[in-house]
Amino acid sequence: MKTYLKTLGRMFKRHVTRFLSLILMVLISVGFIAGVGSAADRIYISMSDYYVAQNVSDFIAKSTSGNFTQEQVEAVEAIDAVSCVETGASMDVYLGKTDENPDGQLTRLYFLDSLNDGLDADNIGVNTPIVKTAYDATGDEEYPVACEISDNKIQGYDALETVELDFADILEQLADQGGTTMDLGALKYLISPVTVTVTQVWSSPLTFAMDGEPSYLNGEDVDTPNTVNEVNALIDLENILYIPSSYIPTLLKSYIGTMDLHISLADRSKFDAYSNAYDKEITRETEVLSAALGSDAQLITLYENYSFYALKGYADDVLYIGYLLMVIFLLVTVLVVLSTMTRMVEEERSQIACMKTLGYSSVSTIMKYVLFALVAMIVGAVVGYFVGLGVSTLFYYVFNYTFLMPAMTANPGVTFFVITVVVILAAMIVGTIWAGVKETRERPAVLLRPKPPKAGKKVFLERIPFIWNRLSFKYKSTFRNVLRYLPRFIMTVVSVAFATALVNVGLALMDICLFGGISSASVTAIGIVVVIFAALLAILVVYTLTNINISERERELATLKVLGYTDREVCGYINREVYIDAIVGIIFGMPLSLPIDLILFSILGMGTILGVTWFWWIVGIALILLFTFLVTMMLRRKMVRIDMNESLKAVE
C-alpha cells in the first residue's frame, strides 16, 4: 500500500500541469453552466418566496356587468382552495386635466374595502402593498389615500400632494370604455369632486417591472407583450392610487361597488409560483371559480400580470440559454478531458509495466488513474460551484436594472451543477478505464518499449501538385504531422470551432444590446459572461492539447535539437501545427456560430444575424488567434528546455 501511494504521489508530481488543466477545465464548465442555469432558479425561488410572504392574490376577478353580488362573493369564499377574498374596484382613468395637459395623467384607482379601517399596512390583506415611507397628513384635506411608486415610469404623486377626484368625469370615462352603461343625466351635477391627500408611499409586489405597468386600456391582446417592440407600444400608467372604498360618494355606491374580487389560494407555500405545479393549480381553480361566478366575470391570474409575466419571460430566456450553452460547453469539456486522460494513460506505458511487474492487478493499476481524474474533478467541481454562485448572483443583481427584485434567496438550485458534474465525471472515468484496460492487456515487456510512431502517409495536398510543389520542406512536414493523427486533429479542430462559436455568440449578444438599439441589461450581462468564459475555455483548450502534444513528442523535438535546429526552429515546428489547427477550427467555428445565434435570437425574441455588426466577426477571429499566440508563448519555455540526453535515451 505504501508503494502504491508513492507511485500515486509521483504521478501527480509528474503530471502537475495536466492535473491543473483538468481542474481548470472542470472549473470553467461547472462555473459557467451552474451559474447561468441556476440564475433562473434563484429568480424563481426568490420571487415565489416573496409572493408568499406578501400574500399576493392569485386571481383578480373583474365583473363584466357592473358589480358582483353578495351571493357570488359568498360562493367564492365557500371554495375549499380559497383562503381569502378581498372586495373592491379598480379602473384606469385620466386625472388632473388642465389647459396645459388636457388629457391629464393616466392613473389606476384601487378602491379597496380593506382600507376603510385606515391606512395601516397591517390592515391590508390580499394584494398587499409594502409601506416604504409613511407620512402624517398635515392640512385640512378630509380624505387621506396611499400612492404607489413602484418603478421609474410610474412616478406617482409626491407625499402630501392633493389629488382631485371628479367622479362625474371618472364615470364618463368608464362609460366611454364600456365599463358602465349608466346615464349620468342630472346626477353628475349632484356629485361634488373629492379632494384626497397622499399620506403614504407604497410599492406593490404586483408592479415591479421597470418597463412600466401597462394600463387596462391596452386591451386583452397586448396586456402580456412578448417582444420589446410590443412593450414599447403599450400605454403605460403614470400613477397608481389606493383609496378606501368608503370615500366613493353614496350616490355612486351602486355603480362603483364590488367590481373586483382579489382572491388568494390556500397553502401557497407548497407551490413555486413559476412551477408547473402552480400552473396546474391555477388551471384547476380557474374552472372552479368560473363556475362559482358565472359568465359575467373575467379572471386575471398572475400570468396576465405584466411584471410577473415579464420577469418569467426574462428568467426563462436565461434558463433556455443555459441549456443551449450547457450542451456546447459540455461537448468541448468532454472532448478535452477524454483526450487528456486517454493520452496520459498511453504515456504511462512504462509505469504501468512496472506496476504489473511488481504484482499489482490491472484493476488497482487503472484505479490509480481514476483517482487522478477523480481528485481533479472534485477540486474543479467544488471551486466551480462557488464560481457559479458568483455568476448567478451577478445575474440576479443585473435583473435589478429591469425589475425591483426582492432579497435573493440563499437556495441557488443545483440542477445544472449536478448535470454538469455527472456528465464530465462519467466521461473522465469511462475514458480513463477504457484507455487503462487497453494498456494493461499488454505484457510488461511490450509496455516497456515506446509505442512506435504512426507511419506517415500522403495527405490530400500532395494530390494538388500546384500547391504541394511550392511548399518548403518544413511546411510539407508540418502538414503531414497535422494529419498523421487524424482523430486528434479532428478533436482539436472541433474543440477550437465550438470555442470560436461561443466567443462569437457572446459578442453578438453584446452587439445587439450596445449598438443594436435593444436596451437589455440581462442580455448584455449574458453576452459579457459568455465572452469571458468562452475566452477562458478557448485558451485552456489550446493550451491543454498543445501541452499534451509537446509531452508526447519530446523525443522527436530532442532529435531536432541534436540535428542542429535552433530554439526558434524547434518552437516553430510545433507552433505551425498549432496555428493550422486553430485556423481550421476558426474556419469551421465561424459558420457554426450562425445557427447558435439564430437559436439565441429566437429564444430572446430580439436581434438578427444581419443586425450584428460585421466588425464583431473580425474581433472574434482576432481573439482566437490572440489566445493561440499567448498559448504558444506560454509553452515556448517547455519546448526550448527539453533535455536532449534524457529524451534520447533508448529503452531496451
XYZ file of C-alpha atoms in Angstrom:
652
model
C 0.000 0.000 0.000
C 2.844 2.347 0.864
C 4.497 1.685 -2.501
C 1.168 2.234 -4.264
C 0.707 5.608 -2.600
C 4.247 6.605 -3.541
C 3.622 5.790 -7.198
C 0.366 7.756 -6.985
C 2.192 10.748 -5.499
C 4.887 10.606 -8.175
C 2.213 10.531 -10.865
C 0.608 13.724 -9.515
C 4.020 15.383 -9.419
C 4.932 14.176 -12.903
C 1.671 15.425 -14.424
C 1.041 18.526 -12.304
C 0.426 20.715 -15.380
C -2.074 18.243 -16.766
C -3.708 17.950 -13.344
C -4.148 21.727 -13.134
C -5.510 21.812 -16.694
C -8.183 19.267 -15.786
C -9.131 21.246 -12.696
C -9.466 24.451 -14.711
C -11.495 22.761 -17.458
C -13.961 21.423 -14.897
C -13.994 24.733 -13.010
C -14.797 26.785 -16.124
C -17.558 24.458 -17.316
C -19.156 23.966 -13.907
C -18.836 27.643 -13.015
C -20.410 28.865 -16.245
C -23.129 26.229 -16.651
C -24.155 26.137 -12.991
C -24.012 29.942 -12.774
C -26.143 30.706 -15.817
C -28.515 27.787 -15.217
C -29.075 28.404 -11.514
C -29.645 32.137 -12.080
C -33.178 31.403 -13.305
C -33.824 29.105 -10.332
C -32.703 31.778 -7.886
C -35.023 34.290 -9.537
C -37.981 31.888 -9.484
C -37.441 30.844 -5.871
C -36.806 34.387 -4.626
C -39.939 35.797 -6.270
C -42.072 32.845 -5.178
C -40.981 33.218 -1.539
C -41.608 36.951 -1.778
C -45.119 36.421 -3.151
C -45.960 34.011 -0.348
C -44.621 36.438 2.272
C -46.653 39.318 0.779
C -49.848 37.262 0.439
C -50.225 38.272 -3.191
C -53.585 37.446 -4.755
C -53.593 34.554 -7.215
C -56.710 35.796 -9.038
C -58.369 39.125 -9.671
C -61.961 38.653 -10.792
C -63.432 41.651 -12.621
C -67.145 41.968 -13.188
C -68.127 42.493 -16.813
C -71.696 43.539 -15.964
C -71.227 46.065 -13.178
C -70.762 44.681 -9.666
C -70.561 41.227 -8.072
C -73.474 40.229 -5.878
C -73.081 39.145 -2.268
C -74.119 35.638 -3.346
C -71.221 35.499 -5.812
C -68.769 36.658 -3.163
C -70.033 34.036 -0.718
C -69.829 31.346 -3.397
C -66.136 32.138 -3.910
C -65.459 32.225 -0.177
C -67.034 28.762 0.157
C -64.474 27.170 -2.192
C -62.088 24.958 -0.192
C -58.963 26.086 -2.050
C -59.685 29.792 -1.404
C -58.163 31.269 1.743
C -59.098 34.939 1.396
C -61.324 37.188 -0.718
C -60.933 40.965 -0.750
C -63.554 43.167 -2.416
C -63.058 46.469 -4.151
C -62.915 48.187 -7.522
C -60.173 49.260 -9.900
C -60.209 51.392 -13.034
C -57.812 53.287 -15.279
C -58.818 56.902 -15.827
C -57.204 60.250 -16.626
C -56.967 62.671 -13.691
C -55.692 66.220 -13.319
C -56.814 67.593 -16.677
C -55.639 71.160 -17.240
C -55.352 73.583 -20.123
C -51.649 72.734 -20.373
C -52.356 68.977 -20.133
C -55.874 68.409 -21.490
C -55.508 64.616 -21.404
C -54.426 64.512 -17.770
C -52.378 61.721 -16.204
C -53.343 58.083 -16.700
C -53.988 56.782 -13.199
C -55.146 53.454 -11.827
C -57.552 53.847 -8.939
C -57.853 50.992 -6.455
C -60.892 51.351 -4.178
C -60.328 48.652 -1.535
C -62.711 47.757 1.305
C -59.723 46.669 3.426
C -58.546 50.276 3.584
C -61.691 51.507 5.309
C -60.214 50.989 8.769
C -57.255 53.224 7.986
C -54.031 53.225 6.068
C -52.030 50.989 8.379
C -50.362 48.416 6.133
C -51.044 45.675 8.683
C -54.760 46.010 7.952
C -54.359 45.314 4.256
C -54.972 41.740 3.195
C -54.666 40.300 -0.281
C -52.568 42.140 -2.861
C -50.671 43.738 -0.016
C -48.649 46.845 -0.832
C -45.448 47.334 1.156
C -45.035 50.549 3.103
C -41.774 52.180 2.018
C -42.274 55.560 3.666
C -45.182 56.795 5.779
C -46.217 60.438 6.117
C -48.600 62.115 8.513
C -51.249 64.201 6.796
C -50.972 67.892 7.555
C -53.687 70.189 6.310
C -57.445 70.445 6.133
C -57.982 67.743 3.498
C -60.538 65.243 4.644
C -59.507 62.119 2.746
C -56.050 60.536 3.184
C -55.021 57.982 0.488
C -51.946 55.957 -0.481
C -49.867 56.333 -3.619
C -47.813 53.572 -5.222
C -44.357 54.311 -6.581
C -43.028 51.020 -7.895
C -40.643 51.844 -10.714
C -39.072 54.591 -12.760
C -42.072 55.009 -15.074
C -44.858 55.155 -12.529
C -43.767 58.401 -10.952
C -46.699 58.602 -8.591
C -47.704 61.649 -6.588
C -45.491 63.386 -4.080
C -46.111 62.886 -0.402
C -48.780 65.239 0.962
C -49.790 66.169 -2.571
C -53.528 66.679 -3.061
C -55.444 64.970 -5.837
C -58.950 65.881 -7.008
C -61.255 63.005 -7.907
C -64.013 64.242 -10.197
C -66.349 61.219 -10.115
C -68.603 62.636 -12.821
C -65.649 62.750 -15.196
C -64.474 59.327 -13.981
C -67.859 57.741 -14.733
C -67.992 59.370 -18.160
C -64.600 57.851 -18.954
C -65.816 54.458 -17.733
C -68.865 54.784 -19.964
C -66.632 55.548 -22.953
C -64.546 52.464 -22.104
C -67.656 50.306 -21.853
C -67.214 49.827 -18.126
C -70.675 51.150 -17.217
C -73.961 51.719 -19.004
C -75.386 54.253 -16.565
C -76.911 57.515 -17.833
C -75.483 60.259 -15.646
C -78.015 62.870 -16.708
C -78.527 65.412 -13.940
C -76.811 63.102 -11.438
C -73.390 64.399 -12.359
C -74.358 67.867 -11.087
C -75.143 66.413 -7.665
C -71.712 64.802 -7.251
C -69.077 67.077 -5.797
C -65.388 66.389 -6.506
C -63.469 64.753 -3.675
C -60.018 66.034 -2.722
C -57.631 63.486 -1.242
C -54.137 63.747 0.192
C -51.323 61.264 -0.384
C -50.187 60.207 3.068
C -48.241 57.017 2.372
C -45.996 55.764 -0.406
C -46.175 52.069 -1.186
C -44.518 49.610 -3.546
C -46.733 46.781 -4.699
C -45.384 43.271 -5.335
C -47.587 43.177 -8.429
C -45.958 46.121 -10.208
C -42.171 45.813 -10.154
C -41.182 45.928 -13.851
C -39.022 48.889 -14.833
C -40.592 48.886 -18.316
C -43.725 50.374 -16.790
C -47.050 48.884 -15.806
C -49.440 48.522 -18.768
C -52.869 50.077 -18.499
C -56.144 48.172 -18.718
C -56.791 50.399 -21.728
C -54.345 48.433 -23.881
C -56.896 45.714 -24.433
C -56.646 41.999 -23.875
C -54.306 41.205 -26.794
C -51.317 43.228 -25.602
C -51.555 43.016 -21.819
C -48.775 40.434 -21.829
C -46.311 41.502 -24.558
C -43.785 39.052 -25.967
C -41.236 41.393 -27.540
C -39.512 44.688 -26.825
C -41.498 46.353 -29.610
C -44.770 45.247 -28.024
C -43.630 46.637 -24.674
C -42.790 49.985 -26.256
C -46.234 50.076 -27.881
C -48.084 49.767 -24.571
C -49.955 52.562 -22.867
C -48.186 52.871 -19.510
C -49.710 54.063 -16.277
C -48.384 57.284 -14.787
C -49.866 56.970 -11.300
C -51.487 54.416 -9.021
C -53.642 55.406 -6.049
C -55.025 53.182 -3.278
C -58.197 54.682 -1.839
C -60.623 53.396 0.831
C -63.860 52.377 -0.887
C -65.822 54.297 1.735
C -64.705 57.515 0.010
C -66.869 56.741 -3.024
C -69.893 59.124 -2.919
C -73.018 57.444 -1.601
C -74.958 58.213 -4.777
C -72.474 56.107 -6.758
C -72.257 53.077 -4.470
C -74.482 51.048 -6.769
C -72.292 51.852 -9.753
C -68.813 51.686 -8.217
C -69.112 48.883 -5.701
C -67.726 45.339 -5.721
C -66.284 45.470 -9.215
C -63.205 43.384 -8.280
C -62.502 40.332 -6.159
C -58.906 39.728 -5.080
C -58.661 36.006 -4.415
C -55.863 34.192 -2.620
C -55.457 30.404 -2.642
C -54.663 28.364 0.451
C -51.310 26.629 1.025
C -49.389 28.909 -1.317
C -46.147 27.901 0.397
C -46.448 24.488 -1.267
C -46.086 25.977 -4.750
C -43.300 27.705 -6.602
C -45.194 30.495 -8.377
C -43.219 29.764 -11.572
C -43.605 25.991 -11.468
C -45.750 23.592 -13.489
C -47.466 22.525 -10.257
C -48.658 26.091 -9.651
C -49.741 26.383 -13.279
C -51.855 23.224 -12.924
C -53.353 24.526 -9.669
C -54.294 27.813 -11.352
C -55.859 25.964 -14.305
C -57.878 23.736 -11.989
C -59.124 26.559 -9.759
C -59.945 28.744 -12.772
C -62.636 26.242 -13.734
C -63.994 26.163 -10.170
C -64.068 29.969 -9.860
C -65.663 30.390 -13.284
C -68.457 28.046 -12.246
C -68.998 29.980 -8.985
C -69.000 33.459 -10.577
C -70.835 32.690 -13.784
C -70.265 34.132 -17.235
C -70.218 37.786 -16.177
C -66.702 37.613 -14.696
C -63.232 37.863 -16.164
C -60.453 36.106 -14.238
C -56.975 37.639 -14.267
C -54.176 35.410 -12.967
C -50.544 36.185 -12.207
C -49.792 35.019 -15.728
C -51.720 38.042 -17.032
C -49.872 40.376 -14.673
C -47.246 42.173 -16.752
C -44.496 42.346 -14.121
C -44.884 38.663 -13.236
C -45.083 37.648 -16.877
C -42.135 39.811 -17.959
C -39.894 38.524 -15.174
C -40.810 34.956 -16.074
C -40.006 35.691 -19.712
C -36.580 37.125 -18.937
C -35.756 34.328 -16.478
C -36.938 31.699 -18.971
C -34.629 33.238 -21.579
C -31.673 32.845 -19.215
C -32.758 29.274 -18.470
C -33.083 28.253 -22.135
C -29.786 29.935 -22.989
C -28.267 27.996 -20.109
C -29.490 24.708 -21.589
C -28.165 25.582 -25.050
C -24.748 26.709 -23.885
C -24.536 23.816 -21.437
C -24.550 21.375 -24.368
C -21.741 23.249 -26.125
C -19.582 23.702 -23.031
C -20.048 20.066 -22.049
C -19.164 18.882 -25.537
C -15.881 20.806 -25.571
C -15.040 19.857 -21.992
C -15.747 16.174 -22.524
C -13.590 16.108 -25.665
C -10.653 17.729 -23.884
C -10.819 15.654 -20.679
C -11.182 12.466 -22.715
C -8.138 13.377 -24.764
C -6.206 14.378 -21.651
C -6.833 11.180 -19.710
C -6.544 8.684 -22.571
C -3.290 10.187 -23.847
C -1.938 10.393 -20.302
C -2.516 6.675 -19.781
C -0.806 5.952 -23.089
C 2.224 7.992 -21.973
C 2.386 5.963 -18.751
C 3.119 2.672 -20.531
C 6.439 2.103 -18.757
C 4.946 2.908 -15.317
C 2.074 0.508 -15.986
C 4.624 -2.184 -16.931
C 6.489 -1.618 -13.668
C 3.318 -1.930 -11.599
C 2.357 -5.139 -13.359
C 5.846 -6.495 -12.743
C 5.519 -5.625 -9.039
C 2.343 -7.699 -8.888
C -0.333 -5.036 -8.958
C -3.546 -6.115 -10.633
C -4.957 -4.386 -13.680
C -7.812 -3.009 -11.560
C -5.504 -1.412 -8.972
C -3.330 -0.003 -11.765
C -6.301 1.564 -13.550
C -7.690 2.885 -10.259
C -4.548 4.993 -9.850
C -5.510 6.972 -12.940
C -9.178 7.026 -11.978
C -8.169 8.597 -8.642
C -6.107 11.169 -10.536
C -9.162 12.131 -12.591
C -11.482 11.969 -9.584
C -9.372 14.322 -7.454
C -9.136 16.815 -10.327
C -12.908 16.525 -10.792
C -13.689 17.106 -7.105
C -11.409 20.128 -6.785
C -12.663 21.669 -10.034
C -16.318 20.992 -9.187
C -16.103 22.458 -5.674
C -14.377 25.650 -6.817
C -16.649 25.793 -9.879
C -19.706 25.600 -7.635
C -18.688 28.782 -5.833
C -17.805 30.445 -9.134
C -21.316 29.505 -10.295
C -22.778 31.127 -7.181
C -20.959 34.305 -8.098
C -22.241 34.185 -11.680
C -25.859 33.586 -10.612
C -25.574 36.389 -8.043
C -24.294 38.683 -10.794
C -27.307 37.868 -12.977
C -29.683 38.440 -10.062
C -28.052 41.825 -9.449
C -28.321 42.712 -13.150
C -32.062 41.927 -13.088
C -32.432 44.876 -10.702
C -31.888 47.144 -13.704
C -35.116 45.783 -15.215
C -37.120 44.822 -12.122
C -37.368 45.804 -8.478
C -36.126 42.464 -7.167
C -36.719 41.244 -3.596
C -33.939 39.894 -1.404
C -32.186 36.983 -3.115
C -32.793 33.502 -1.777
C -29.906 31.539 -0.286
C -31.100 28.498 -2.258
C -29.213 28.596 -5.591
C -30.636 25.440 -7.192
C -28.270 22.604 -8.114
C -29.856 21.066 -11.233
C -27.310 22.403 -13.714
C -24.448 21.770 -11.295
C -25.392 18.112 -10.884
C -25.893 17.581 -14.637
C -22.510 19.116 -15.447
C -20.604 17.191 -12.786
C -22.228 13.863 -13.668
C -21.556 14.200 -17.412
C -17.919 15.299 -17.046
C -17.210 12.729 -14.330
C -18.709 9.939 -16.423
C -16.608 10.984 -19.419
C -13.459 11.111 -17.297
C -13.958 7.729 -15.670
C -15.130 5.912 -18.796
C -12.269 7.324 -20.880
C -9.690 6.509 -18.218
C -10.935 2.957 -17.707
C -11.124 2.340 -21.461
C -7.551 3.542 -22.009
C -6.363 1.657 -18.908
C -7.898 -1.634 -19.983
C -6.355 -1.221 -23.404
C -2.857 -0.738 -21.954
C -2.997 -3.297 -19.110
C -3.860 -6.050 -21.569
C -0.316 -5.802 -22.949
C 2.613 -7.761 -21.493
C 5.144 -5.738 -19.398
C 7.880 -6.421 -21.951
C 5.777 -4.785 -24.673
C 4.785 -1.852 -22.461
C 8.422 -1.115 -21.593
C 9.120 -0.325 -25.215
C 7.990 3.077 -26.560
C 4.916 2.931 -28.705
C 6.098 3.173 -32.313
C 5.041 6.406 -34.024
C 2.313 6.164 -36.564
C 3.655 5.866 -40.079
C 3.367 8.898 -42.272
C 1.279 8.842 -45.399
C 0.273 11.095 -48.200
C -2.041 13.949 -47.354
C -4.682 15.409 -49.632
C -2.479 18.410 -50.503
C 0.018 16.088 -52.186
C -2.687 15.344 -54.718
C -2.615 19.016 -55.691
C 0.887 19.430 -57.214
C 0.335 23.107 -57.943
C 0.249 23.776 -54.177
C 2.375 20.948 -52.804
C 5.390 21.504 -55.068
C 5.606 25.138 -53.955
C 5.766 24.309 -50.234
C 9.106 24.200 -48.466
C 10.191 21.064 -46.616
C 9.239 22.383 -43.201
C 5.679 23.115 -44.293
C 5.387 19.732 -46.004
C 6.420 18.011 -42.781
C 4.035 20.222 -40.808
C 1.001 19.244 -42.892
C 1.956 15.579 -42.685
C 2.322 15.784 -38.913
C -1.016 17.578 -38.535
C -2.894 14.889 -40.429
C -0.842 11.910 -39.223
C -3.054 11.546 -36.130
C -6.390 12.340 -37.731
C -8.624 11.657 -34.647
C -6.540 14.068 -32.557
C -6.645 16.670 -35.307
C -10.423 16.376 -35.556
C -10.789 16.607 -31.765
C -8.667 19.752 -31.645
C -10.493 21.372 -34.563
C -13.915 20.591 -33.090
C -12.904 21.991 -29.700
C -11.499 25.205 -31.203
C -14.507 25.532 -33.519
C -17.009 25.430 -30.657
C -14.859 27.769 -28.559
C -14.804 30.184 -31.516
C -18.561 29.891 -31.904
C -19.085 30.666 -28.211
C -16.912 33.785 -28.394
C -18.856 34.977 -31.453
C -22.178 34.280 -29.743
C -21.193 36.388 -26.742
C -20.006 39.224 -28.979
C -23.245 39.080 -30.994
C -25.355 39.378 -27.836
C -23.311 42.358 -26.691
C -23.609 43.984 -30.116
C -27.403 43.844 -30.366
C -27.690 45.411 -26.918
C -24.917 48.010 -27.065
C -25.208 49.034 -30.709
C -28.432 47.480 -31.967
C -30.836 49.756 -30.116
C -32.043 46.987 -27.785
C -31.583 48.005 -24.174
C -31.429 44.895 -22.008
C -29.079 44.705 -19.041
C -29.656 40.981 -18.550
C -28.858 40.106 -22.190
C -25.770 42.324 -22.096
C -24.630 40.539 -18.945
C -25.153 37.169 -20.600
C -23.060 38.316 -23.574
C -20.210 39.515 -21.353
C -20.224 36.338 -19.254
C -20.267 34.142 -22.376
C -17.307 36.007 -23.896
C -15.264 35.767 -20.690
C -15.888 32.065 -20.100
C -15.587 31.195 -23.809
C -12.258 33.026 -23.926
C -11.003 31.118 -20.891
C -12.261 27.887 -22.437
C -10.535 28.627 -25.751
C -7.215 29.403 -24.056
C -7.403 26.280 -21.915
C -8.387 24.030 -24.829
C -5.471 25.173 -26.991
C -3.069 25.095 -24.036
C -4.057 21.624 -22.851
C -3.994 19.954 -26.254
C -0.736 21.667 -27.256
C 0.889 20.763 -23.946
C -0.101 17.123 -24.430
C 1.261 17.241 -27.973
C 4.623 18.515 -26.723
C 4.806 15.898 -23.947
C 4.177 13.073 -26.400
C 6.828 14.325 -28.846
C 9.705 15.157 -26.529
C 11.973 12.558 -28.191
C 11.079 13.941 -31.595
C 11.854 17.519 -30.540
C 15.067 16.424 -28.825
C 16.149 14.749 -32.065
C 15.610 18.021 -33.923
C 17.771 19.841 -31.377
C 20.510 17.227 -31.779
C 20.362 17.734 -35.528
C 21.121 21.411 -35.006
C 17.691 23.024 -35.056
C 17.666 26.333 -33.196
C 15.192 27.042 -30.413
C 13.187 29.203 -32.784
C 13.028 26.413 -35.369
C 12.059 23.807 -32.780
C 9.251 26.033 -31.454
C 8.139 26.794 -34.994
C 7.949 23.049 -35.684
C 5.148 22.725 -33.102
C 3.652 26.198 -33.360
C 2.944 25.862 -37.069
C 0.802 22.829 -36.308
C -0.947 24.713 -33.501
C -1.813 27.632 -35.765
C -3.042 25.335 -38.530
C -5.344 23.577 -36.022
C -6.565 26.960 -34.745
C -7.179 28.399 -38.216
C -9.080 25.304 -39.360
C -11.082 25.460 -36.110
C -11.898 29.119 -36.781
C -12.964 28.317 -40.354
C -15.485 25.787 -39.053
C -16.357 27.821 -35.952
C -17.489 30.944 -37.800
C -20.399 29.298 -39.677
C -21.104 27.169 -36.603
C -21.878 30.335 -34.631
C -24.659 31.288 -37.066
C -27.215 28.593 -36.084
C -26.382 29.137 -32.414
C -27.039 32.870 -32.840
C -30.300 32.122 -34.634
C -31.460 29.899 -31.769
C -30.494 32.509 -29.178
C -32.216 35.334 -31.068
C -35.295 33.140 -31.357
C -35.250 32.475 -27.603
C -34.814 36.170 -26.801
C -37.309 37.390 -29.395
C -34.853 40.067 -30.487
C -31.899 40.520 -32.817
C -30.998 39.130 -36.261
C -27.843 37.745 -37.848
C -27.780 40.609 -40.347
C -28.158 43.046 -37.479
C -24.821 42.007 -35.945
C -22.098 44.475 -36.903
C -19.519 42.867 -39.217
C -16.744 44.272 -37.058
C -17.528 41.796 -34.267
C -16.944 38.800 -36.529
C -13.435 40.116 -37.141
C -12.965 40.638 -33.405
C -13.975 37.005 -32.753
C -11.337 35.709 -35.191
C -8.700 38.048 -33.784
C -9.407 36.922 -30.216
C -8.956 33.224 -31.020
C -5.703 33.942 -32.866
C -4.557 36.073 -29.936
C -5.347 33.278 -27.485
C -3.411 30.827 -29.650
C -0.418 33.175 -29.751
C -0.486 33.556 -25.959
C -0.531 29.782 -25.539
C 2.485 29.293 -27.817
C 4.346 31.938 -25.821
C 3.490 30.226 -22.532
C 4.700 26.836 -23.814
C 7.860 28.114 -25.517
C 9.914 27.600 -22.375
C 8.874 23.971 -22.137
C 9.972 23.303 -25.712
C 13.374 25.004 -25.510
C 14.209 23.339 -22.169
C 13.716 19.777 -23.343
C 16.588 17.614 -22.035
C 18.144 16.053 -25.132
C 20.051 13.384 -23.208
C 17.067 12.138 -21.202
C 14.697 12.254 -24.135
C 17.017 10.325 -26.462
C 17.835 7.524 -24.051
C 16.978 4.230 -25.697
C 14.550 1.983 -23.864
C 15.880 -1.557 -24.015
